[in-house]
Every structure is written in structure tokens, then in C-alpha cells.
Amino acid sequence: AQKVTQAQTEISVVEKEDVTLDCVYETRDTTYYLFWYKQPPSGELVFLIRRNSFDEQNEISGRYSWNFQKSTSSFNFTITASQVVDSAVYFCALSESYGGSQGNLIFGKGTKLSVKP
Amino acid sequence: SQTIHQWPATLVQPVGSPLSLECTVEGTSNPNLYWYRQAAGRGLQLLFYSIGIGQISSEVPQNLSASRPQDRQFILSSKKLLLSDSGFYLCAWSVRSGASWGNNEQFFGPGTRLTVL
């Protein structure tokens, strides 16, 4: 069965600290896709990144970086030099390639990140 | 560019009253459309998805229903609201791409916050 676990419910850091948000997933498929979304206080989910199961290269986008490791079924997200504007709930999600629900996203329960000045 | 609209932004309804939430997408054709619900303190749960006009699939049995009267319009309805229907309702769209459904990220609307009293 598909499952996404974000063990960290809440994280609080001081501005300029680095922070890593953990994501562990379960799937039986060999082809699948992983996503990260950001939900600021306004509520709208903002798409951050998509990775497919065949591409284990880490990715960096500005202060954001993602570490995908199939061996541990993890897709962790690191924010370097955090800023107050990074405060949000972050969701990790999984989608299987040929799932019956037309690409249904299975979400983790989210990690609430608070960055204090 | 594509945009997705939802209204109303907030809604307070008494138990037993009807519900109609609307979602429209601009700037794309033949999208997959989705309704999610986010209950307080919990992750997102897929309620309905649609791959075309009049084609609706339900993921969770409940007193809600969905309709897609036009290609880029998705409506969530209820004849009689329950207290448990309170939550944050998010509409999303994704590009429809052949047989593999899971590889496209979903883009979310601003959401509707529903309180049932």
C-alpha cells in the first residue's frame, strides 16, 4: 500500500539556521513520483518539486535542496539559511505512475516549520 | 499562464443545509480535476477526481458529490451538510498525459474554508 510518513510534526528554528524536513514513503510500484508542496498561512498549496523514481540525483534550487535515496525510501528536503518567509506547513506526496486514481497524490500529514527572527 | 479559482473563500453553514463550491481553471484544456479536503490538523484527503466532462470518480464514500458540467469547471455539492464536513476544501488540476497519470504535478487553488455549525 502507498504511504507517506513525515515524522516531524513541528519544527522551530531561528532565522539563518539550516533545517531538514524528513519524508519516508512506501510503494510497491517501480515507477512512481515524489513531490513537495508548501502551504503558507494563506492555505494555498504551492508546488515545489517533482522527482521520478528513476532519477536519484539530488536537486538544488536556491536555498532549497532535495535528497532522494531509494535505498532508504526517503525524499528529504533541506532549507539552507532559513528565513521567516519559509514558515509554512510542508507536505511530501507520492504518486504512482499507473494508479487507478489518475495520479492521485498520497500526502504525508505535513511538517509545520516555524522560522523565528 | 494557467490559473485556478475557487469560491467562496470562506463559508459558514448550518448543519443540514446544502453546499455548492465551485472551481474553475483558466489557460488549459482537458485538465484532470481534483477535490481534496484538509481537516484541521490533518493531511489532505482526495475526495473526487475527474478526467473529463461528466466523468467523476469518488475516492471516499460520504454525503458529498461532485460534477463537471464544463471542461474547466468542477463543482462540489452536498444536499445536507454534517458537522464532520467542516474543513478546508482544495481544488487542483493537472495536465492529462496519456496512459501515465502520476507524473504530472497538481496545481492547487486558494481553497474554501467551510465551517458547519
GROMACS .gro file of N, CA and C in nm, chain A residues 33 35 37 39 43-45 47 50 91 95-98 100-105 107-109, chain B residues 34 36 38 43-44 46 49 51 59 88 90 99-110:
model
  138
   33TYR      N    1   0.635   0.877  -0.843
   33TYR     CA    2   0.677   1.017  -0.843
   33TYR      C    3   0.662   1.074  -0.703
   35PHE      N    4   0.676   1.433  -0.459
   35PHE     CA    5   0.653   1.577  -0.466
   35PHE      C    6   0.673   1.640  -0.329
   37TYR      N    7   0.525   2.004  -0.146
   37TYR     CA    8   0.440   2.123  -0.156
   37TYR      C    9   0.458   2.206  -0.030
   39GLN      N   10   0.262   2.494   0.209
   39GLN     CA   11   0.133   2.556   0.239
   39GLN      C   12   0.155   2.670   0.337
   43GLY      N   13  -0.303   2.925   0.300
   43GLY     CA   14  -0.372   2.798   0.274
   43GLY      C   15  -0.348   2.734   0.140
   44GLU      N   16  -0.309   2.812   0.042
   44GLU     CA   17  -0.292   2.755  -0.092
   44GLU      C   18  -0.166   2.669  -0.097
   45LEU      N   19  -0.176   2.552  -0.157
   45LEU     CA   20  -0.058   2.467  -0.171
   45LEU      C   21   0.025   2.511  -0.290
   47PHE      N   22   0.338   2.421  -0.534
   47PHE     CA   23   0.422   2.312  -0.582
   47PHE      C   24   0.569   2.354  -0.575
   50ARG      N   25   0.908   1.796  -0.821
   50ARG     CA   26   0.868   1.660  -0.856
   50ARG      C   27   0.993   1.581  -0.894
   91PHE      N   28   0.440   1.965   0.280
   91PHE     CA   29   0.385   1.832   0.256
   91PHE      C   30   0.470   1.758   0.155
   95SER      N   31   0.296   0.970  -0.586
   95SER     CA   32   0.200   0.932  -0.689
   95SER      C   33   0.258   0.816  -0.768
   96GLU      N   34   0.174   0.718  -0.797
   96GLU     CA   35   0.220   0.604  -0.875
   96GLU      C   36   0.185   0.626  -1.021
   97SER      N   37   0.266   0.570  -1.108
   97SER     CA   38   0.256   0.600  -1.250
   97SER      C   39   0.125   0.557  -1.311
   98TYR      N   40   0.077   0.438  -1.274
   98TYR     CA   41  -0.042   0.387  -1.338
   98TYR      C   42  -0.152   0.360  -1.238
  100GLY      N   43  -0.488   0.378  -1.028
  100GLY     CA   44  -0.626   0.386  -1.075
  100GLY      C   45  -0.689   0.522  -1.053
  101SER      N   46  -0.630   0.601  -0.968
  101SER     CA   47  -0.690   0.731  -0.937
  101SER      C   48  -0.627   0.843  -1.018
  102GLN      N   49  -0.586   0.813  -1.139
  102GLN     CA   50  -0.538   0.916  -1.229
  102GLN      C   51  -0.435   1.006  -1.164
  103GLY      N   52  -0.334   0.946  -1.107
  103GLY     CA   53  -0.229   1.027  -1.049
  103GLY      C   54  -0.264   1.084  -0.913
  104ASN      N   55  -0.345   1.014  -0.839
  104ASN     CA   56  -0.381   1.058  -0.705
  104ASN      C   57  -0.256   1.080  -0.621
  105LEU      N   58  -0.250   1.193  -0.556
  105LEU     CA   59  -0.139   1.222  -0.465
  105LEU      C   60  -0.171   1.170  -0.327
  107PHE      N   61  -0.063   1.214   0.033
  107PHE     CA   62   0.011   1.313   0.110
  107PHE      C   63   0.052   1.259   0.247
  108GLY      N   64   0.167   1.306   0.293
  108GLY     CA   65   0.200   1.290   0.434
  108GLY      C   66   0.118   1.390   0.514
  109LYS      N   67   0.130   1.384   0.645
  109LYS     CA   68   0.050   1.472   0.731
  109LYS      C   69   0.111   1.611   0.745
  151TYR      N   70  -0.943   1.775  -0.949
  151TYR     CA   71  -0.946   1.703  -0.821
  151TYR      C   72  -1.010   1.791  -0.713
  153TYR      N   73  -0.992   1.799  -0.292
  153TYR     CA   74  -0.932   1.747  -0.171
  153TYR      C   75  -0.997   1.815  -0.051
  155GLN      N   76  -0.899   1.905   0.359
  155GLN     CA   77  -0.798   1.907   0.465
  155GLN      C   78  -0.869   1.939   0.595
  160GLY      N   79  -0.369   1.577   0.719
  160GLY     CA   80  -0.323   1.592   0.582
  160GLY      C   81  -0.438   1.605   0.486
  161LEU      N   82  -0.406   1.600   0.359
  161LEU     CA   83  -0.507   1.615   0.255
  161LEU      C   84  -0.563   1.481   0.213
  163LEU      N   85  -0.805   1.299  -0.080
  163LEU     CA   86  -0.871   1.312  -0.208
  163LEU      C   87  -1.016   1.270  -0.195
  166TYR      N   88  -1.212   1.292  -0.830
  166TYR     CA   89  -1.130   1.336  -0.941
  166TYR      C   90  -1.211   1.316  -1.070
  168ILE      N   91  -1.163   1.312  -1.514
  168ILE     CA   92  -1.078   1.317  -1.632
  168ILE      C   93  -1.148   1.381  -1.751
  176GLU      N   94  -1.344   0.885  -0.430
  176GLU     CA   95  -1.245   0.810  -0.355
  176GLU      C   96  -1.296   0.771  -0.217
  205PHE      N   97  -1.107   2.246   0.510
  205PHE     CA   98  -1.053   2.331   0.405
  205PHE      C   99  -1.057   2.251   0.276
  207LEU      N  100  -0.986   2.204  -0.117
  207LEU     CA  101  -0.893   2.248  -0.220
  207LEU      C  102  -0.924   2.180  -0.352
  216ALA      N  103  -0.122   0.754  -2.095
  216ALA     CA  104  -0.150   0.642  -2.005
  216ALA      C  105  -0.086   0.659  -1.868
  217SER      N  106   0.016   0.738  -1.861
  217SER     CA  107   0.083   0.753  -1.733
  217SER      C  108   0.031   0.876  -1.662
  218TRP      N  109  -0.037   0.856  -1.553
  218TRP     CA  110  -0.108   0.966  -1.490
  218TRP      C  111  -0.030   1.031  -1.378
  219GLY      N  112   0.061   0.962  -1.320
  219GLY     CA  113   0.118   1.011  -1.196
  219GLY      C  114   0.231   1.108  -1.210
  220ASN      N  115   0.275   1.134  -1.333
  220ASN     CA  116   0.397   1.210  -1.345
  220ASN      C  117   0.376   1.360  -1.355
  221ASN      N  118   0.253   1.404  -1.347
  221ASN     CA  119   0.230   1.547  -1.358
  221ASN      C  120   0.191   1.605  -1.224
  222GLU      N  121   0.258   1.714  -1.190
  222GLU     CA  122   0.227   1.779  -1.065
  222GLU      C  123   0.087   1.838  -1.070
  223GLN      N  124   0.026   1.847  -0.955
  223GLN     CA  125  -0.105   1.908  -0.943
  223GLN      C  126  -0.088   2.050  -0.891
  224PHE      N  127  -0.169   2.140  -0.947
  224PHE     CA  128  -0.166   2.280  -0.907
  224PHE      C  129  -0.296   2.312  -0.835
  225PHE      N  130  -0.281   2.373  -0.721
  225PHE     CA  131  -0.394   2.391  -0.631
  225PHE      C  132  -0.450   2.532  -0.635
  226GLY      N  133  -0.580   2.540  -0.611
  226GLY     CA  134  -0.647   2.668  -0.596
  226GLY      C  135  -0.629   2.724  -0.456
  227PRO      N  136  -0.686   2.841  -0.429
  227PRO     CA  137  -0.668   2.907  -0.300
  227PRO      C  138  -0.748   2.843  -0.187
   0.00000   0.00000   0.00000
